[in-house]
Amino acid sequence: MPPHGRPGPATESAPRRELSSTSAVGLVLAGGAVLVIAGQLLRLRLRLRRERQGDVDES
């Protein structure tokens, strides 16, 4: 028995928490989608701000 109190084979049979290539690609695509959406929202916000400022200047 190892010094930490658990038998050796039980630790080897524990499930691994590795990322498969499919999961990694999915995470990259999801991250890219989040960045695209955030960029579009930022552009919309800036455009709306410019339009409001333009309306105020013309009055």
PDB file of N, CA, C and O in Angstrom:
ATOM      1  N   MET A   1       0.847  -1.183   0.000  1.00  0.00           N
ATOM      2  CA  MET A   1       0.000   0.000   0.000  1.00  0.00           C
ATOM      3  C   MET A   1       0.895   1.251   0.000  1.00  0.00           C
ATOM      4  O   MET A   1       1.821   1.344   0.786  1.00  0.00           O
ATOM      5  N   PRO A   2       0.616   2.248  -0.857  1.00  0.00           N
ATOM      6  CA  PRO A   2       1.414   3.470  -0.878  1.00  0.00           C
ATOM      7  C   PRO A   2       1.252   4.244   0.429  1.00  0.00           C
ATOM      8  O   PRO A   2       0.292   4.063   1.166  1.00  0.00           O
ATOM      9  N   PRO A   3       2.172   5.163   0.703  1.00  0.00           N
ATOM     10  CA  PRO A   3       2.141   5.892   1.977  1.00  0.00           C
ATOM     11  C   PRO A   3       0.896   6.765   2.167  1.00  0.00           C
ATOM     12  O   PRO A   3       0.526   7.072   3.286  1.00  0.00           O
ATOM     13  N   HIS A   4       0.206   7.178   1.080  1.00  0.00           N
ATOM     14  CA  HIS A   4      -0.963   8.052   1.253  1.00  0.00           C
ATOM     15  C   HIS A   4      -2.219   7.269   1.628  1.00  0.00           C
ATOM     16  O   HIS A   4      -3.265   7.858   1.826  1.00  0.00           O
ATOM     17  N   GLY A   5      -2.142   5.947   1.718  1.00  0.00           N
ATOM     18  CA  GLY A   5      -3.249   5.154   2.219  1.00  0.00           C
ATOM     19  C   GLY A   5      -4.138   4.531   1.162  1.00  0.00           C
ATOM     20  O   GLY A   5      -5.027   3.772   1.483  1.00  0.00           O
ATOM     21  N   ARG A   6      -3.938   4.830  -0.100  1.00  0.00           N
ATOM     22  CA  ARG A   6      -4.750   4.240  -1.164  1.00  0.00           C
ATOM     23  C   ARG A   6      -3.958   3.145  -1.862  1.00  0.00           C
ATOM     24  O   ARG A   6      -2.763   3.282  -2.048  1.00  0.00           O
ATOM     25  N   PRO A   7      -4.631   2.127  -2.290  1.00  0.00           N
ATOM     26  CA  PRO A   7      -3.926   1.117  -3.072  1.00  0.00           C
ATOM     27  C   PRO A   7      -3.575   1.666  -4.456  1.00  0.00           C
ATOM     28  O   PRO A   7      -4.285   2.498  -5.018  1.00  0.00           O
ATOM     29  N   GLY A   8      -2.483   1.227  -5.030  1.00  0.00           N
ATOM     30  CA  GLY A   8      -1.993   1.717  -6.306  1.00  0.00           C
ATOM     31  C   GLY A   8      -2.949   1.539  -7.478  1.00  0.00           C
ATOM     32  O   GLY A   8      -3.210   2.491  -8.201  1.00  0.00           O
ATOM     33  N   PRO A   9      -3.518   0.368  -7.735  1.00  0.00           N
ATOM     34  CA  PRO A   9      -4.366   0.168  -8.906  1.00  0.00           C
ATOM     35  C   PRO A   9      -5.628   1.031  -8.909  1.00  0.00           C
ATOM     36  O   PRO A   9      -6.130   1.385  -9.956  1.00  0.00           O
ATOM     37  N   ALA A  10      -6.159   1.408  -7.758  1.00  0.00           N
ATOM     38  CA  ALA A  10      -7.385   2.218  -7.713  1.00  0.00           C
ATOM     39  C   ALA A  10      -7.132   3.604  -8.312  1.00  0.00           C
ATOM     40  O   ALA A  10      -7.997   4.176  -8.953  1.00  0.00           O
ATOM     41  N   THR A  11      -5.940   4.140  -8.108  1.00  0.00           N
ATOM     42  CA  THR A  11      -5.656   5.459  -8.666  1.00  0.00           C
ATOM     43  C   THR A  11      -5.474   5.378 -10.175  1.00  0.00           C
ATOM     44  O   THR A  11      -5.775   6.328 -10.882  1.00  0.00           O
ATOM     45  N   GLU A  12      -5.005   4.235 -10.670  1.00  0.00           N
ATOM     46  CA  GLU A  12      -4.826   4.090 -12.107  1.00  0.00           C
ATOM     47  C   GLU A  12      -6.164   3.920 -12.824  1.00  0.00           C
ATOM     48  O   GLU A  12      -6.296   4.292 -13.975  1.00  0.00           O
ATOM     49  N   SER A  13      -7.172   3.381 -12.156  1.00  0.00           N
ATOM     50  CA  SER A  13      -8.460   3.171 -12.794  1.00  0.00           C
ATOM     51  C   SER A  13      -9.355   4.413 -12.743  1.00  0.00           C
ATOM     52  O   SER A  13     -10.444   4.404 -13.276  1.00  0.00           O
ATOM     53  N   ALA A  14      -8.900   5.473 -12.078  1.00  0.00           N
ATOM     54  CA  ALA A  14      -9.690   6.702 -12.022  1.00  0.00           C
ATOM     55  C   ALA A  14      -9.793   7.305 -13.422  1.00  0.00           C
ATOM     56  O   ALA A  14      -8.842   7.239 -14.203  1.00  0.00           O
ATOM     57  N   PRO A  15     -10.941   7.880 -13.781  1.00  0.00           N
ATOM     58  CA  PRO A  15     -11.102   8.460 -15.118  1.00  0.00           C
ATOM     59  C   PRO A  15     -10.187   9.664 -15.322  1.00  0.00           C
ATOM     60  O   PRO A  15      -9.988  10.467 -14.418  1.00  0.00           O
ATOM     61  N   ARG A  16      -9.651   9.747 -16.513  1.00  0.00           N
ATOM     62  CA  ARG A  16      -8.774  10.876 -16.830  1.00  0.00           C
ATOM     63  C   ARG A  16      -9.613  12.059 -17.278  1.00  0.00           C
ATOM     64  O   ARG A  16     -10.655  11.895 -17.890  1.00  0.00           O
ATOM     65  N   ARG A  17      -9.140  13.243 -17.006  1.00  0.00           N
ATOM     66  CA  ARG A  17      -9.840  14.471 -17.382  1.00  0.00           C
ATOM     67  C   ARG A  17      -9.107  15.157 -18.524  1.00  0.00           C
ATOM     68  O   ARG A  17      -8.778  16.322 -18.460  1.00  0.00           O
ATOM     69  N   GLU A  18      -8.829  14.406 -19.567  1.00  0.00           N
ATOM     70  CA  GLU A  18      -8.126  14.974 -20.715  1.00  0.00           C
ATOM     71  C   GLU A  18      -9.128  15.512 -21.719  1.00  0.00           C
ATOM     72  O   GLU A  18     -10.249  15.045 -21.816  1.00  0.00           O
ATOM     73  N   LEU A  19      -8.701  16.492 -22.480  1.00  0.00           N
ATOM     74  CA  LEU A  19      -9.543  17.106 -23.500  1.00  0.00           C
ATOM     75  C   LEU A  19      -9.316  16.386 -24.823  1.00  0.00           C
ATOM     76  O   LEU A  19      -8.191  16.279 -25.286  1.00  0.00           O
ATOM     77  N   SER A  20     -10.376  15.876 -25.410  1.00  0.00           N
ATOM     78  CA  SER A  20     -10.221  15.244 -26.714  1.00  0.00           C
ATOM     79  C   SER A  20     -10.065  16.328 -27.769  1.00  0.00           C
ATOM     80  O   SER A  20     -10.363  17.498 -27.534  1.00  0.00           O
ATOM     81  N   SER A  21      -9.603  15.948 -28.943  1.00  0.00           N
ATOM     82  CA  SER A  21      -9.399  16.938 -30.001  1.00  0.00           C
ATOM     83  C   SER A  21     -10.733  17.537 -30.433  1.00  0.00           C
ATOM     84  O   SER A  21     -10.812  18.723 -30.752  1.00  0.00           O
ATOM     85  N   THR A  22     -11.797  16.753 -30.400  1.00  0.00           N
ATOM     86  CA  THR A  22     -13.119  17.263 -30.762  1.00  0.00           C
ATOM     87  C   THR A  22     -13.577  18.306 -29.750  1.00  0.00           C
ATOM     88  O   THR A  22     -14.107  19.359 -30.124  1.00  0.00           O
ATOM     89  N   SER A  23     -13.346  18.051 -28.481  1.00  0.00           N
ATOM     90  CA  SER A  23     -13.720  19.011 -27.445  1.00  0.00           C
ATOM     91  C   SER A  23     -12.895  20.285 -27.570  1.00  0.00           C
ATOM     92  O   SER A  23     -13.418  21.381 -27.390  1.00  0.00           O
ATOM     93  N   ALA A  24     -11.625  20.145 -27.881  1.00  0.00           N
ATOM     94  CA  ALA A  24     -10.762  21.313 -28.027  1.00  0.00           C
ATOM     95  C   ALA A  24     -11.220  22.181 -29.196  1.00  0.00           C
ATOM     96  O   ALA A  24     -11.287  23.409 -29.081  1.00  0.00           O
ATOM     97  N   VAL A  25     -11.560  21.561 -30.312  1.00  0.00           N
ATOM     98  CA  VAL A  25     -12.047  22.313 -31.473  1.00  0.00           C
ATOM     99  C   VAL A  25     -13.356  23.008 -31.122  1.00  0.00           C
ATOM    100  O   VAL A  25     -13.562  24.179 -31.469  1.00  0.00           O
ATOM    101  N   GLY A  26     -14.232  22.329 -30.411  1.00  0.00           N
ATOM    102  CA  GLY A  26     -15.494  22.931 -29.997  1.00  0.00           C
ATOM    103  C   GLY A  26     -15.288  24.139 -29.108  1.00  0.00           C
ATOM    104  O   GLY A  26     -15.962  25.160 -29.251  1.00  0.00           O
ATOM    105  N   LEU A  27     -14.341  24.037 -28.180  1.00  0.00           N
ATOM    106  CA  LEU A  27     -14.053  25.173 -27.298  1.00  0.00           C
ATOM    107  C   LEU A  27     -13.469  26.350 -28.066  1.00  0.00           C
ATOM    108  O   LEU A  27     -13.809  27.505 -27.806  1.00  0.00           O
ATOM    109  N   VAL A  28     -12.609  26.075 -29.034  1.00  0.00           N
ATOM    110  CA  VAL A  28     -12.030  27.143 -29.848  1.00  0.00           C
ATOM    111  C   VAL A  28     -13.122  27.829 -30.666  1.00  0.00           C
ATOM    112  O   VAL A  28     -13.179  29.064 -30.751  1.00  0.00           O
ATOM    113  N   LEU A  29     -14.011  27.048 -31.272  1.00  0.00           N
ATOM    114  CA  LEU A  29     -15.100  27.632 -32.051  1.00  0.00           C
ATOM    115  C   LEU A  29     -16.046  28.445 -31.169  1.00  0.00           C
ATOM    116  O   LEU A  29     -16.502  29.526 -31.562  1.00  0.00           O
ATOM    117  N   ALA A  30     -16.346  27.948 -29.997  1.00  0.00           N
ATOM    118  CA  ALA A  30     -17.225  28.680 -29.085  1.00  0.00           C
ATOM    119  C   ALA A  30     -16.571  29.983 -28.643  1.00  0.00           C
ATOM    120  O   ALA A  30     -17.232  31.028 -28.583  1.00  0.00           O
ATOM    121  N   GLY A  31     -15.284  29.934 -28.366  1.00  0.00           N
ATOM    122  CA  GLY A  31     -14.571  31.155 -27.990  1.00  0.00           C
ATOM    123  C   GLY A  31     -14.555  32.168 -29.120  1.00  0.00           C
ATOM    124  O   GLY A  31     -14.723  33.368 -28.899  1.00  0.00           O
ATOM    125  N   GLY A  32     -14.365  31.695 -30.338  1.00  0.00           N
ATOM    126  CA  GLY A  32     -14.381  32.582 -31.493  1.00  0.00           C
ATOM    127  C   GLY A  32     -15.750  33.208 -31.685  1.00  0.00           C
ATOM    128  O   GLY A  32     -15.860  34.402 -31.995  1.00  0.00           O
ATOM    129  N   ALA A  33     -16.791  32.427 -31.487  1.00  0.00           N
ATOM    130  CA  ALA A  33     -18.148  32.959 -31.618  1.00  0.00           C
ATOM    131  C   ALA A  33     -18.414  34.035 -30.567  1.00  0.00           C
ATOM    132  O   ALA A  33     -19.025  35.065 -30.866  1.00  0.00           O
ATOM    133  N   VAL A  34     -17.938  33.819 -29.364  1.00  0.00           N
ATOM    134  CA  VAL A  34     -18.107  34.822 -28.306  1.00  0.00           C
ATOM    135  C   VAL A  34     -17.396  36.114 -28.680  1.00  0.00           C
ATOM    136  O   VAL A  34     -17.941  37.211 -28.506  1.00  0.00           O
ATOM    137  N   LEU A  35     -16.193  36.000 -29.238  1.00  0.00           N
ATOM    138  CA  LEU A  35     -15.458  37.202 -29.639  1.00  0.00           C
ATOM    139  C   LEU A  35     -16.160  37.942 -30.769  1.00  0.00           C
ATOM    140  O   LEU A  35     -16.220  39.177 -30.774  1.00  0.00           O
ATOM    141  N   VAL A  36     -16.692  37.207 -31.736  1.00  0.00           N
ATOM    142  CA  VAL A  36     -17.407  37.847 -32.857  1.00  0.00           C
ATOM    143  C   VAL A  36     -18.640  38.572 -32.348  1.00  0.00           C
ATOM    144  O   VAL A  36     -18.905  39.721 -32.722  1.00  0.00           O
ATOM    145  N   ILE A  37     -19.411  37.937 -31.477  1.00  0.00           N
ATOM    146  CA  ILE A  37     -20.623  38.561 -30.941  1.00  0.00           C
ATOM    147  C   ILE A  37     -20.265  39.800 -30.123  1.00  0.00           C
ATOM    148  O   ILE A  37     -20.914  40.844 -30.249  1.00  0.00           O
ATOM    149  N   ALA A  38     -19.214  39.703 -29.310  1.00  0.00           N
ATOM    150  CA  ALA A  38     -18.798  40.857 -28.509  1.00  0.00           C
ATOM    151  C   ALA A  38     -18.361  42.008 -29.413  1.00  0.00           C
ATOM    152  O   ALA A  38     -18.683  43.177 -29.153  1.00  0.00           O
ATOM    153  N   GLY A  39     -17.663  41.709 -30.490  1.00  0.00           N
ATOM    154  CA  GLY A  39     -17.240  42.748 -31.420  1.00  0.00           C
ATOM    155  C   GLY A  39     -18.420  43.409 -32.109  1.00  0.00           C
ATOM    156  O   GLY A  39     -18.454  44.638 -32.270  1.00  0.00           O
ATOM    157  N   GLN A  40     -19.400  42.621 -32.504  1.00  0.00           N
ATOM    158  CA  GLN A  40     -20.585  43.188 -33.150  1.00  0.00           C
ATOM    159  C   GLN A  40     -21.380  44.064 -32.184  1.00  0.00           C
ATOM    160  O   GLN A  40     -21.875  45.131 -32.564  1.00  0.00           O
ATOM    161  N   LEU A  41     -21.491  43.640 -30.938  1.00  0.00           N
ATOM    162  CA  LEU A  41     -22.194  44.454 -29.943  1.00  0.00           C
ATOM    163  C   LEU A  41     -21.455  45.764 -29.684  1.00  0.00           C
ATOM    164  O   LEU A  41     -22.078  46.814 -29.515  1.00  0.00           O
ATOM    165  N   LEU A  42     -20.136  45.720 -29.666  1.00  0.00           N
ATOM    166  CA  LEU A  42     -19.346  46.932 -29.472  1.00  0.00           C
ATOM    167  C   LEU A  42     -19.539  47.888 -30.645  1.00  0.00           C
ATOM    168  O   LEU A  42     -19.715  49.097 -30.444  1.00  0.00           O
ATOM    169  N   ARG A  43     -19.520  47.352 -31.873  1.00  0.00           N
ATOM    170  CA  ARG A  43     -19.749  48.205 -33.051  1.00  0.00           C
ATOM    171  C   ARG A  43     -21.129  48.851 -33.000  1.00  0.00           C
ATOM    172  O   ARG A  43     -21.289  50.042 -33.295  1.00  0.00           O
ATOM    173  N   LEU A  44     -22.148  48.081 -32.620  1.00  0.00           N
ATOM    174  CA  LEU A  44     -23.500  48.611 -32.525  1.00  0.00           C
ATOM    175  C   LEU A  44     -23.574  49.719 -31.480  1.00  0.00           C
ATOM    176  O   LEU A  44     -24.175  50.772 -31.708  1.00  0.00           O
ATOM    177  N   ARG A  45     -22.956  49.479 -30.353  1.00  0.00           N
ATOM    178  CA  ARG A  45     -22.969  50.470 -29.274  1.00  0.00           C
ATOM    179  C   ARG A  45     -22.299  51.767 -29.712  1.00  0.00           C
ATOM    180  O   ARG A  45     -22.822  52.855 -29.471  1.00  0.00           O
ATOM    181  N   LEU A  46     -21.151  51.647 -30.369  1.00  0.00           N
ATOM    182  CA  LEU A  46     -20.451  52.852 -30.828  1.00  0.00           C
ATOM    183  C   LEU A  46     -21.253  53.582 -31.899  1.00  0.00           C
ATOM    184  O   LEU A  46     -21.308  54.816 -31.910  1.00  0.00           O
ATOM    185  N   ARG A  47     -21.868  52.839 -32.813  1.00  0.00           N
ATOM    186  CA  ARG A  47     -22.664  53.469 -33.869  1.00  0.00           C
ATOM    187  C   ARG A  47     -23.869  54.204 -33.282  1.00  0.00           C
ATOM    188  O   ARG A  47     -24.169  55.338 -33.666  1.00  0.00           O
ATOM    189  N   LEU A  48     -24.541  53.582 -32.324  1.00  0.00           N
ATOM    190  CA  LEU A  48     -25.692  54.227 -31.698  1.00  0.00           C
ATOM    191  C   LEU A  48     -25.268  55.476 -30.930  1.00  0.00           C
ATOM    192  O   LEU A  48     -25.965  56.492 -30.935  1.00  0.00           O
ATOM    193  N   ARG A  49     -24.114  55.417 -30.295  1.00  0.00           N
ATOM    194  CA  ARG A  49     -23.606  56.588 -29.565  1.00  0.00           C
ATOM    195  C   ARG A  49     -23.321  57.726 -30.534  1.00  0.00           C
ATOM    196  O   ARG A  49     -23.668  58.879 -30.270  1.00  0.00           O
ATOM    197  N   ARG A  50     -22.692  57.408 -31.686  1.00  0.00           N
ATOM    198  CA  ARG A  50     -22.392  58.439 -32.684  1.00  0.00           C
ATOM    199  C   ARG A  50     -23.671  59.039 -33.250  1.00  0.00           C
ATOM    200  O   ARG A  50     -23.757  60.247 -33.467  1.00  0.00           O
ATOM    201  N   GLU A  51     -24.683  58.201 -33.498  1.00  0.00           N
ATOM    202  CA  GLU A  51     -25.948  58.708 -34.027  1.00  0.00           C
ATOM    203  C   GLU A  51     -26.634  59.630 -33.032  1.00  0.00           C
ATOM    204  O   GLU A  51     -27.171  60.667 -33.404  1.00  0.00           O
ATOM    205  N   ARG A  52     -26.604  59.278 -31.754  1.00  0.00           N
ATOM    206  CA  ARG A  52     -27.224  60.128 -30.738  1.00  0.00           C
ATOM    207  C   ARG A  52     -26.494  61.458 -30.614  1.00  0.00           C
ATOM    208  O   ARG A  52     -27.113  62.497 -30.485  1.00  0.00           O
ATOM    209  N   GLN A  53     -25.179  61.427 -30.664  1.00  0.00           N
ATOM    210  CA  GLN A  53     -24.405  62.662 -30.579  1.00  0.00           C
ATOM    211  C   GLN A  53     -24.647  63.540 -31.805  1.00  0.00           C
ATOM    212  O   GLN A  53     -24.720  64.749 -31.703  1.00  0.00           O
ATOM    213  N   GLY A  54     -24.783  62.923 -32.966  1.00  0.00           N
ATOM    214  CA  GLY A  54     -25.073  63.665 -34.176  1.00  0.00           C
ATOM    215  C   GLY A  54     -26.436  64.326 -34.115  1.00  0.00           C
ATOM    216  O   GLY A  54     -26.608  65.464 -34.537  1.00  0.00           O
ATOM    217  N   ASP A  55     -27.425  63.638 -33.555  1.00  0.00           N
ATOM    218  CA  ASP A  55     -28.768  64.210 -33.428  1.00  0.00           C
ATOM    219  C   ASP A  55     -28.758  65.396 -32.467  1.00  0.00           C
ATOM    220  O   ASP A  55     -29.433  66.381 -32.689  1.00  0.00           O
ATOM    221  N   VAL A  56     -27.973  65.307 -31.404  1.00  0.00           N
ATOM    222  CA  VAL A  56     -27.915  66.390 -30.421  1.00  0.00           C
ATOM    223  C   VAL A  56     -27.244  67.609 -31.029  1.00  0.00           C
ATOM    224  O   VAL A  56     -27.680  68.741 -30.820  1.00  0.00           O
ATOM    225  N   ASP A  57     -26.182  67.439 -31.827  1.00  0.00           N
ATOM    226  CA  ASP A  57     -25.465  68.554 -32.432  1.00  0.00           C
ATOM    227  C   ASP A  57     -26.327  69.301 -33.436  1.00  0.00           C
ATOM    228  O   ASP A  57     -26.216  70.508 -33.575  1.00  0.00           O
ATOM    229  N   GLU A  58     -27.210  68.609 -34.164  1.00  0.00           N
ATOM    230  CA  GLU A  58     -28.011  69.245 -35.202  1.00  0.00           C
ATOM    231  C   GLU A  58     -29.168  70.051 -34.626  1.00  0.00           C
ATOM    232  O   GLU A  58     -29.683  70.937 -35.280  1.00  0.00           O
ATOM    233  N   SER A  59     -29.597  69.768 -33.400  1.00  0.00           N
ATOM    234  CA  SER A  59     -30.767  70.460 -32.830  1.00  0.00           C
ATOM    235  C   SER A  59     -30.474  71.874 -32.418  1.00  0.00           C
ATOM    236  O   SER A  59     -29.464  72.306 -32.088  1.00  0.00           O
TER     237      SER A  59
END
